[in-house]
Amino acid sequence: MMKASRIRHKKPIAGSPYTPYRETGMSGFGHYLWWVFCMDTNEKIIEEWLRLCRNQFTITNIPFKVFGPKGGSNYSNIDILSVDTKGNFYDYEVKFRSEYLISATDVKEYIEQLNRKERAEKIFQIIGKIKYKKIFIATKIMFGKKQEKINDFLLIFKKENIEVLFFEDVIADLIKAVNLKGRYDSQMLQIIRLLKKYSFINTNLN
C-alpha cells in the first residue's frame, strides 16, 4: 500500500489529494511522470493560444521539488513558462473547473502555489531572472455569479501582482485567430479550423 504524502497534491489523478496515484503503485518522481503522460488538454489549449495569439514561446509541465513544514517532500509543477518577442517572461497556473465554485481558501492556495519559494527558484534556474509576470487562468464559473464576489477575488489576486484570465475569453480569442485557409501542424488548431470551415462552431464569438 502506498504511503500517503504529507503534502497535499494540487492535481490528484486518482484517490485523495494525499495519495494521488495509488492505482499506479509508483512513488516520488514516478508520480510526476505519470501525471505528465496524462496530457492536460486544458493546458494545451492555453499553450496553443499563447503561441498563436500572443507570440510566446512556451515550456510546459516543469517539475520542481516542494518541501512541507515537517520536512516531507513531493513534486509539483509549473504548468506553463513562456517568453514573448520582447523578452518578457510569464508563469502560468492553469485551473479548469466546469462546475466547482472556489472559496477564499482556494484563492489563498492558488496564490501560495504561484508564490512558492521553490517555484521561484526553479524559474530563476531556467530564465536567470527574478522578474516575470504571474498569471492565473481559470473558468468564469469558478468565481461564481455574483459580481461583488468576483471583484473581491480579483482584487485579492491583484494585490499579489497576479493577473487573472478566463478560459472563455481565451477560447473565443483562439477560435477567431485560426485561419480557415491556414495550415497548422497542431492537431488542436487543425480541428478548430475544420470545425470553423464546416460551421460546427460559432465564429461570431464576442
PDB file of C-alpha atoms in Angstrom:
ATOM      1  CA  MET A   1       0.000   0.000   0.000  1.00  0.00           C
ATOM      2  CA  MET A   2       1.310   3.405  -0.925  1.00  0.00           C
ATOM      3  CA  LYS A   3       2.139   5.673   1.989  1.00  0.00           C
ATOM      4  CA  ALA A   4       0.241   8.962   1.980  1.00  0.00           C
ATOM      5  CA  SER A   5       2.274  12.066   1.334  1.00  0.00           C
ATOM      6  CA  ARG A   6       2.386  14.764   3.996  1.00  0.00           C
ATOM      7  CA  ILE A   7       1.993  17.389   1.281  1.00  0.00           C
ATOM      8  CA  ARG A   8      -1.389  17.874  -0.337  1.00  0.00           C
ATOM      9  CA  HIS A   9      -1.076  17.319  -4.087  1.00  0.00           C
ATOM     10  CA  LYS A  10      -2.742  20.052  -6.152  1.00  0.00           C
ATOM     11  CA  LYS A  11      -3.942  17.862  -9.046  1.00  0.00           C
ATOM     12  CA  PRO A  12      -4.658  14.295  -7.963  1.00  0.00           C
ATOM     13  CA  ILE A  13      -5.360  11.880 -10.833  1.00  0.00           C
ATOM     14  CA  ALA A  14      -6.947   9.299  -8.590  1.00  0.00           C
ATOM     15  CA  GLY A  15      -7.627   8.854  -4.901  1.00  0.00           C
ATOM     16  CA  SER A  16      -7.287  11.648  -2.380  1.00  0.00           C
ATOM     17  CA  PRO A  17      -5.006  14.707  -2.701  1.00  0.00           C
ATOM     18  CA  TYR A  18      -2.588  12.925  -0.349  1.00  0.00           C
ATOM     19  CA  THR A  19      -2.493   9.635  -2.274  1.00  0.00           C
ATOM     20  CA  PRO A  20      -2.991  10.961  -5.806  1.00  0.00           C
ATOM     21  CA  TYR A  21      -1.654   7.968  -7.743  1.00  0.00           C
ATOM     22  CA  ARG A  22      -2.354   4.923  -5.625  1.00  0.00           C
ATOM     23  CA  GLU A  23      -3.504   2.893  -8.650  1.00  0.00           C
ATOM     24  CA  THR A  24      -0.083   3.269 -10.267  1.00  0.00           C
ATOM     25  CA  GLY A  25       1.943   1.807  -7.424  1.00  0.00           C
ATOM     26  CA  MET A  26       4.579   4.492  -8.041  1.00  0.00           C
ATOM     27  CA  SER A  27       6.177   6.905  -5.622  1.00  0.00           C
ATOM     28  CA  GLY A  28       8.235  10.088  -5.669  1.00  0.00           C
ATOM     29  CA  PHE A  29       9.166  11.358  -9.130  1.00  0.00           C
ATOM     30  CA  GLY A  30       7.271   8.438 -10.704  1.00  0.00           C
ATOM     31  CA  HIS A  31       4.095  10.200  -9.554  1.00  0.00           C
ATOM     32  CA  TYR A  32       5.040  13.268 -11.526  1.00  0.00           C
ATOM     33  CA  LEU A  33       5.949  11.330 -14.678  1.00  0.00           C
ATOM     34  CA  TRP A  34       2.591   9.552 -14.628  1.00  0.00           C
ATOM     35  CA  TRP A  35       0.816  12.898 -14.391  1.00  0.00           C
ATOM     36  CA  VAL A  36       2.816  14.351 -17.299  1.00  0.00           C
ATOM     37  CA  PHE A  37       1.958  11.466 -19.608  1.00  0.00           C
ATOM     38  CA  CYS A  38      -1.726  12.085 -18.852  1.00  0.00           C
ATOM     39  CA  MET A  39      -1.619  15.216 -21.016  1.00  0.00           C
ATOM     40  CA  ASP A  40      -3.727  18.095 -19.712  1.00  0.00           C
ATOM     41  CA  THR A  41      -5.883  19.255 -22.627  1.00  0.00           C
ATOM     42  CA  ASN A  42      -6.755  22.466 -20.802  1.00  0.00           C
ATOM     43  CA  GLU A  43      -3.112  23.458 -20.603  1.00  0.00           C
ATOM     44  CA  LYS A  44      -2.682  22.507 -24.261  1.00  0.00           C
ATOM     45  CA  ILE A  45      -5.433  24.981 -25.174  1.00  0.00           C
ATOM     46  CA  ILE A  46      -3.609  27.728 -23.290  1.00  0.00           C
ATOM     47  CA  GLU A  47      -0.298  26.768 -24.872  1.00  0.00           C
ATOM     48  CA  GLU A  48      -1.756  26.977 -28.412  1.00  0.00           C
ATOM     49  CA  TRP A  49      -3.344  30.328 -27.591  1.00  0.00           C
ATOM     50  CA  LEU A  50      -0.075  31.736 -26.260  1.00  0.00           C
ATOM     51  CA  ARG A  51       1.773  30.688 -29.404  1.00  0.00           C
ATOM     52  CA  LEU A  52      -0.834  31.773 -31.945  1.00  0.00           C
ATOM     53  CA  CYS A  53      -2.357  34.844 -30.312  1.00  0.00           C
ATOM     54  CA  ARG A  54       0.398  36.191 -28.062  1.00  0.00           C
ATOM     55  CA  ASN A  55       3.518  35.142 -29.965  1.00  0.00           C
ATOM     56  CA  GLN A  56       5.034  33.438 -26.953  1.00  0.00           C
ATOM     57  CA  PHE A  57       7.459  30.537 -26.829  1.00  0.00           C
ATOM     58  CA  THR A  58       6.410  28.033 -24.193  1.00  0.00           C
ATOM     59  CA  ILE A  59       7.787  25.306 -21.950  1.00  0.00           C
ATOM     60  CA  THR A  60       5.215  23.139 -20.182  1.00  0.00           C
ATOM     61  CA  ASN A  61       4.994  20.843 -17.148  1.00  0.00           C
ATOM     62  CA  ILE A  62       8.229  21.867 -15.467  1.00  0.00           C
ATOM     63  CA  PRO A  63       8.760  19.776 -12.314  1.00  0.00           C
ATOM     64  CA  PHE A  64      10.204  21.099  -9.097  1.00  0.00           C
ATOM     65  CA  LYS A  65      10.540  19.661  -5.630  1.00  0.00           C
ATOM     66  CA  VAL A  66       8.483  21.107  -2.776  1.00  0.00           C
ATOM     67  CA  PHE A  67       9.037  20.692   0.950  1.00  0.00           C
ATOM     68  CA  GLY A  68       6.455  20.506   3.710  1.00  0.00           C
ATOM     69  CA  PRO A  69       6.663  22.227   7.102  1.00  0.00           C
ATOM     70  CA  LYS A  70       7.707  18.960   8.774  1.00  0.00           C
ATOM     71  CA  GLY A  71      10.425  18.104   6.268  1.00  0.00           C
ATOM     72  CA  GLY A  72       8.452  15.909   3.880  1.00  0.00           C
ATOM     73  CA  SER A  73       8.882  16.433   0.145  1.00  0.00           C
ATOM     74  CA  ASN A  74       6.946  15.883  -3.059  1.00  0.00           C
ATOM     75  CA  TYR A  75       6.896  17.110  -6.666  1.00  0.00           C
ATOM     76  CA  SER A  76       4.826  19.957  -8.057  1.00  0.00           C
ATOM     77  CA  ASN A  77       4.996  21.567 -11.484  1.00  0.00           C
ATOM     78  CA  ILE A  78       4.854  24.841 -13.356  1.00  0.00           C
ATOM     79  CA  ASP A  79       2.015  24.488 -15.872  1.00  0.00           C
ATOM     80  CA  ILE A  80       3.444  26.857 -18.484  1.00  0.00           C
ATOM     81  CA  LEU A  81       6.502  29.103 -18.546  1.00  0.00           C
ATOM     82  CA  SER A  82       6.775  31.405 -21.551  1.00  0.00           C
ATOM     83  CA  VAL A  83       8.654  34.306 -23.104  1.00  0.00           C
ATOM     84  CA  ASP A  84       7.374  36.830 -25.643  1.00  0.00           C
ATOM     85  CA  THR A  85       9.141  38.561 -28.528  1.00  0.00           C
ATOM     86  CA  LYS A  86      10.207  41.421 -26.241  1.00  0.00           C
ATOM     87  CA  GLY A  87      11.936  39.106 -23.795  1.00  0.00           C
ATOM     88  CA  ASN A  88       9.245  39.289 -21.106  1.00  0.00           C
ATOM     89  CA  PHE A  89       8.694  36.092 -19.103  1.00  0.00           C
ATOM     90  CA  TYR A  90       5.409  34.658 -17.808  1.00  0.00           C
ATOM     91  CA  ASP A  91       4.480  31.983 -15.274  1.00  0.00           C
ATOM     92  CA  TYR A  92       1.024  30.482 -15.884  1.00  0.00           C
ATOM     93  CA  GLU A  93      -1.013  28.482 -13.395  1.00  0.00           C
ATOM     94  CA  VAL A  94      -3.966  26.812 -15.159  1.00  0.00           C
ATOM     95  CA  LYS A  95      -7.127  25.646 -13.405  1.00  0.00           C
ATOM     96  CA  PHE A  96     -10.156  24.391 -15.342  1.00  0.00           C
ATOM     97  CA  ARG A  97     -13.327  23.621 -13.392  1.00  0.00           C
ATOM     98  CA  SER A  98     -16.670  23.468 -15.190  1.00  0.00           C
ATOM     99  CA  GLU A  99     -18.874  23.351 -12.074  1.00  0.00           C
ATOM    100  CA  TYR A 100     -16.717  23.931  -8.997  1.00  0.00           C
ATOM    101  CA  LEU A 101     -17.041  27.276  -7.180  1.00  0.00           C
ATOM    102  CA  ILE A 102     -13.895  28.448  -5.437  1.00  0.00           C
ATOM    103  CA  SER A 103     -13.740  29.859  -1.926  1.00  0.00           C
ATOM    104  CA  ALA A 104     -11.435  32.390  -0.287  1.00  0.00           C
ATOM    105  CA  THR A 105      -9.409  29.407   0.974  1.00  0.00           C
ATOM    106  CA  ASP A 106      -8.984  28.135  -2.596  1.00  0.00           C
ATOM    107  CA  VAL A 107      -7.826  31.567  -3.742  1.00  0.00           C
ATOM    108  CA  LYS A 108      -5.241  31.608  -0.954  1.00  0.00           C
ATOM    109  CA  GLU A 109      -3.966  28.172  -2.019  1.00  0.00           C
ATOM    110  CA  TYR A 110      -3.694  29.208  -5.691  1.00  0.00           C
ATOM    111  CA  ILE A 111      -1.726  32.298  -4.719  1.00  0.00           C
ATOM    112  CA  GLU A 112       0.539  30.204  -2.499  1.00  0.00           C
ATOM    113  CA  GLN A 113       1.204  27.874  -5.445  1.00  0.00           C
ATOM    114  CA  LEU A 114       2.335  30.783  -7.614  1.00  0.00           C
ATOM    115  CA  ASN A 115       4.365  32.336  -4.806  1.00  0.00           C
ATOM    116  CA  ARG A 116       6.183  29.220  -3.609  1.00  0.00           C
ATOM    117  CA  LYS A 117       9.854  29.774  -2.927  1.00  0.00           C
ATOM    118  CA  GLU A 118      10.753  26.504  -4.697  1.00  0.00           C
ATOM    119  CA  ARG A 119       8.780  27.577  -7.778  1.00  0.00           C
ATOM    120  CA  ALA A 120      10.608  30.919  -7.968  1.00  0.00           C
ATOM    121  CA  GLU A 121      13.955  29.148  -7.578  1.00  0.00           C
ATOM    122  CA  LYS A 122      13.118  26.771 -10.436  1.00  0.00           C
ATOM    123  CA  ILE A 123      12.097  29.637 -12.704  1.00  0.00           C
ATOM    124  CA  PHE A 124      15.300  31.520 -11.894  1.00  0.00           C
ATOM    125  CA  GLN A 125      17.240  28.354 -12.703  1.00  0.00           C
ATOM    126  CA  ILE A 126      15.672  28.338 -16.181  1.00  0.00           C
ATOM    127  CA  ILE A 127      15.483  32.018 -17.182  1.00  0.00           C
ATOM    128  CA  GLY A 128      18.188  33.525 -14.966  1.00  0.00           C
ATOM    129  CA  LYS A 129      15.877  36.328 -13.873  1.00  0.00           C
ATOM    130  CA  ILE A 130      13.735  37.084 -10.842  1.00  0.00           C
ATOM    131  CA  LYS A 131      11.366  39.384 -12.743  1.00  0.00           C
ATOM    132  CA  TYR A 132       8.456  37.719 -14.533  1.00  0.00           C
ATOM    133  CA  LYS A 133       4.691  38.040 -14.642  1.00  0.00           C
ATOM    134  CA  LYS A 134       2.441  35.618 -12.758  1.00  0.00           C
ATOM    135  CA  ILE A 135      -0.845  34.724 -14.440  1.00  0.00           C
ATOM    136  CA  PHE A 136      -3.706  32.600 -13.130  1.00  0.00           C
ATOM    137  CA  ILE A 137      -6.102  31.155 -15.740  1.00  0.00           C
ATOM    138  CA  ALA A 138      -9.472  29.752 -14.678  1.00  0.00           C
ATOM    139  CA  THR A 139     -13.089  29.449 -15.792  1.00  0.00           C
ATOM    140  CA  LYS A 140     -15.516  32.251 -15.016  1.00  0.00           C
ATOM    141  CA  ILE A 141     -17.893  29.839 -13.279  1.00  0.00           C
ATOM    142  CA  MET A 142     -15.196  29.139 -10.675  1.00  0.00           C
ATOM    143  CA  PHE A 143     -15.515  32.720  -9.436  1.00  0.00           C
ATOM    144  CA  GLY A 144     -19.285  32.483  -9.026  1.00  0.00           C
ATOM    145  CA  LYS A 145     -22.153  34.522 -10.429  1.00  0.00           C
ATOM    146  CA  LYS A 146     -22.194  37.452  -8.020  1.00  0.00           C
ATOM    147  CA  GLN A 147     -20.135  40.304  -9.417  1.00  0.00           C
ATOM    148  CA  GLU A 148     -19.254  41.547  -5.937  1.00  0.00           C
ATOM    149  CA  LYS A 149     -17.702  38.192  -5.066  1.00  0.00           C
ATOM    150  CA  ILE A 150     -15.871  38.046  -8.416  1.00  0.00           C
ATOM    151  CA  ASN A 151     -14.452  41.528  -7.845  1.00  0.00           C
ATOM    152  CA  ASP A 152     -13.331  40.588  -4.326  1.00  0.00           C
ATOM    153  CA  PHE A 153     -11.419  37.548  -5.628  1.00  0.00           C
ATOM    154  CA  LEU A 154      -9.876  39.532  -8.479  1.00  0.00           C
ATOM    155  CA  LEU A 155      -8.737  42.185  -6.008  1.00  0.00           C
ATOM    156  CA  ILE A 156      -7.013  39.549  -3.851  1.00  0.00           C
ATOM    157  CA  PHE A 157      -5.068  38.309  -6.883  1.00  0.00           C
ATOM    158  CA  LYS A 158      -4.259  41.875  -7.957  1.00  0.00           C
ATOM    159  CA  LYS A 159      -2.793  42.699  -4.541  1.00  0.00           C
ATOM    160  CA  GLU A 160      -0.371  39.814  -5.092  1.00  0.00           C
ATOM    161  CA  ASN A 161       0.515  41.135  -8.586  1.00  0.00           C
ATOM    162  CA  ILE A 162      -1.163  38.145 -10.232  1.00  0.00           C
ATOM    163  CA  GLU A 163      -3.177  38.720 -13.397  1.00  0.00           C
ATOM    164  CA  VAL A 164      -6.335  36.648 -13.865  1.00  0.00           C
ATOM    165  CA  LEU A 165      -7.502  35.450 -17.287  1.00  0.00           C
ATOM    166  CA  PHE A 166     -10.551  33.346 -18.152  1.00  0.00           C
ATOM    167  CA  PHE A 167     -10.795  30.248 -20.330  1.00  0.00           C
ATOM    168  CA  GLU A 168     -13.944  31.535 -22.005  1.00  0.00           C
ATOM    169  CA  ASP A 169     -12.084  34.591 -23.332  1.00  0.00           C
ATOM    170  CA  VAL A 170      -9.017  32.559 -24.302  1.00  0.00           C
ATOM    171  CA  ILE A 171     -11.046  30.012 -26.287  1.00  0.00           C
ATOM    172  CA  ALA A 172     -13.021  32.729 -28.101  1.00  0.00           C
ATOM    173  CA  ASP A 173      -9.760  34.505 -28.972  1.00  0.00           C
ATOM    174  CA  LEU A 174      -8.173  31.278 -30.195  1.00  0.00           C
ATOM    175  CA  ILE A 175     -11.130  30.378 -32.415  1.00  0.00           C
ATOM    176  CA  LYS A 176     -11.084  33.837 -34.013  1.00  0.00           C
ATOM    177  CA  ALA A 177      -7.346  33.607 -34.650  1.00  0.00           C
ATOM    178  CA  VAL A 178      -7.463  30.290 -36.511  1.00  0.00           C
ATOM    179  CA  ASN A 179      -7.423  30.998 -40.244  1.00  0.00           C
ATOM    180  CA  LEU A 180      -9.707  28.897 -42.461  1.00  0.00           C
ATOM    181  CA  LYS A 181      -7.002  28.892 -45.142  1.00  0.00           C
ATOM    182  CA  GLY A 182      -4.194  28.319 -42.683  1.00  0.00           C
ATOM    183  CA  ARG A 183      -2.003  25.236 -42.372  1.00  0.00           C
ATOM    184  CA  TYR A 184      -1.283  24.031 -38.865  1.00  0.00           C
ATOM    185  CA  ASP A 185       0.991  21.322 -37.531  1.00  0.00           C
ATOM    186  CA  SER A 186      -1.026  21.376 -34.304  1.00  0.00           C
ATOM    187  CA  GLN A 187      -3.837  18.819 -34.175  1.00  0.00           C
ATOM    188  CA  MET A 188      -5.874  21.119 -31.961  1.00  0.00           C
ATOM    189  CA  LEU A 189      -5.641  24.099 -34.320  1.00  0.00           C
ATOM    190  CA  GLN A 190      -6.386  21.901 -37.311  1.00  0.00           C
ATOM    191  CA  ILE A 191      -9.510  20.573 -35.587  1.00  0.00           C
ATOM    192  CA  ILE A 192     -10.654  24.127 -34.835  1.00  0.00           C
ATOM    193  CA  ARG A 193     -10.019  25.107 -38.475  1.00  0.00           C
ATOM    194  CA  LEU A 194     -12.143  22.216 -39.773  1.00  0.00           C
ATOM    195  CA  LEU A 195     -14.944  22.903 -37.292  1.00  0.00           C
ATOM    196  CA  LYS A 196     -14.978  26.548 -38.415  1.00  0.00           C
ATOM    197  CA  LYS A 197     -14.854  25.619 -42.082  1.00  0.00           C
ATOM    198  CA  TYR A 198     -17.903  23.376 -41.821  1.00  0.00           C
ATOM    199  CA  SER A 199     -19.757  25.710 -39.442  1.00  0.00           C
ATOM    200  CA  PHE A 200     -19.789  23.349 -36.474  1.00  0.00           C
ATOM    201  CA  ILE A 201     -18.736  26.169 -34.137  1.00  0.00           C
ATOM    202  CA  ASN A 202     -19.879  29.747 -33.865  1.00  0.00           C
ATOM    203  CA  THR A 203     -17.273  32.061 -35.384  1.00  0.00           C
ATOM    204  CA  ASN A 204     -19.058  35.227 -34.230  1.00  0.00           C
ATOM    205  CA  LEU A 205     -17.922  34.995 -30.619  1.00  0.00           C
ATOM    206  CA  ASN A 206     -17.887  38.140 -28.508  1.00  0.00           C
TER     207      ASN A 206
END
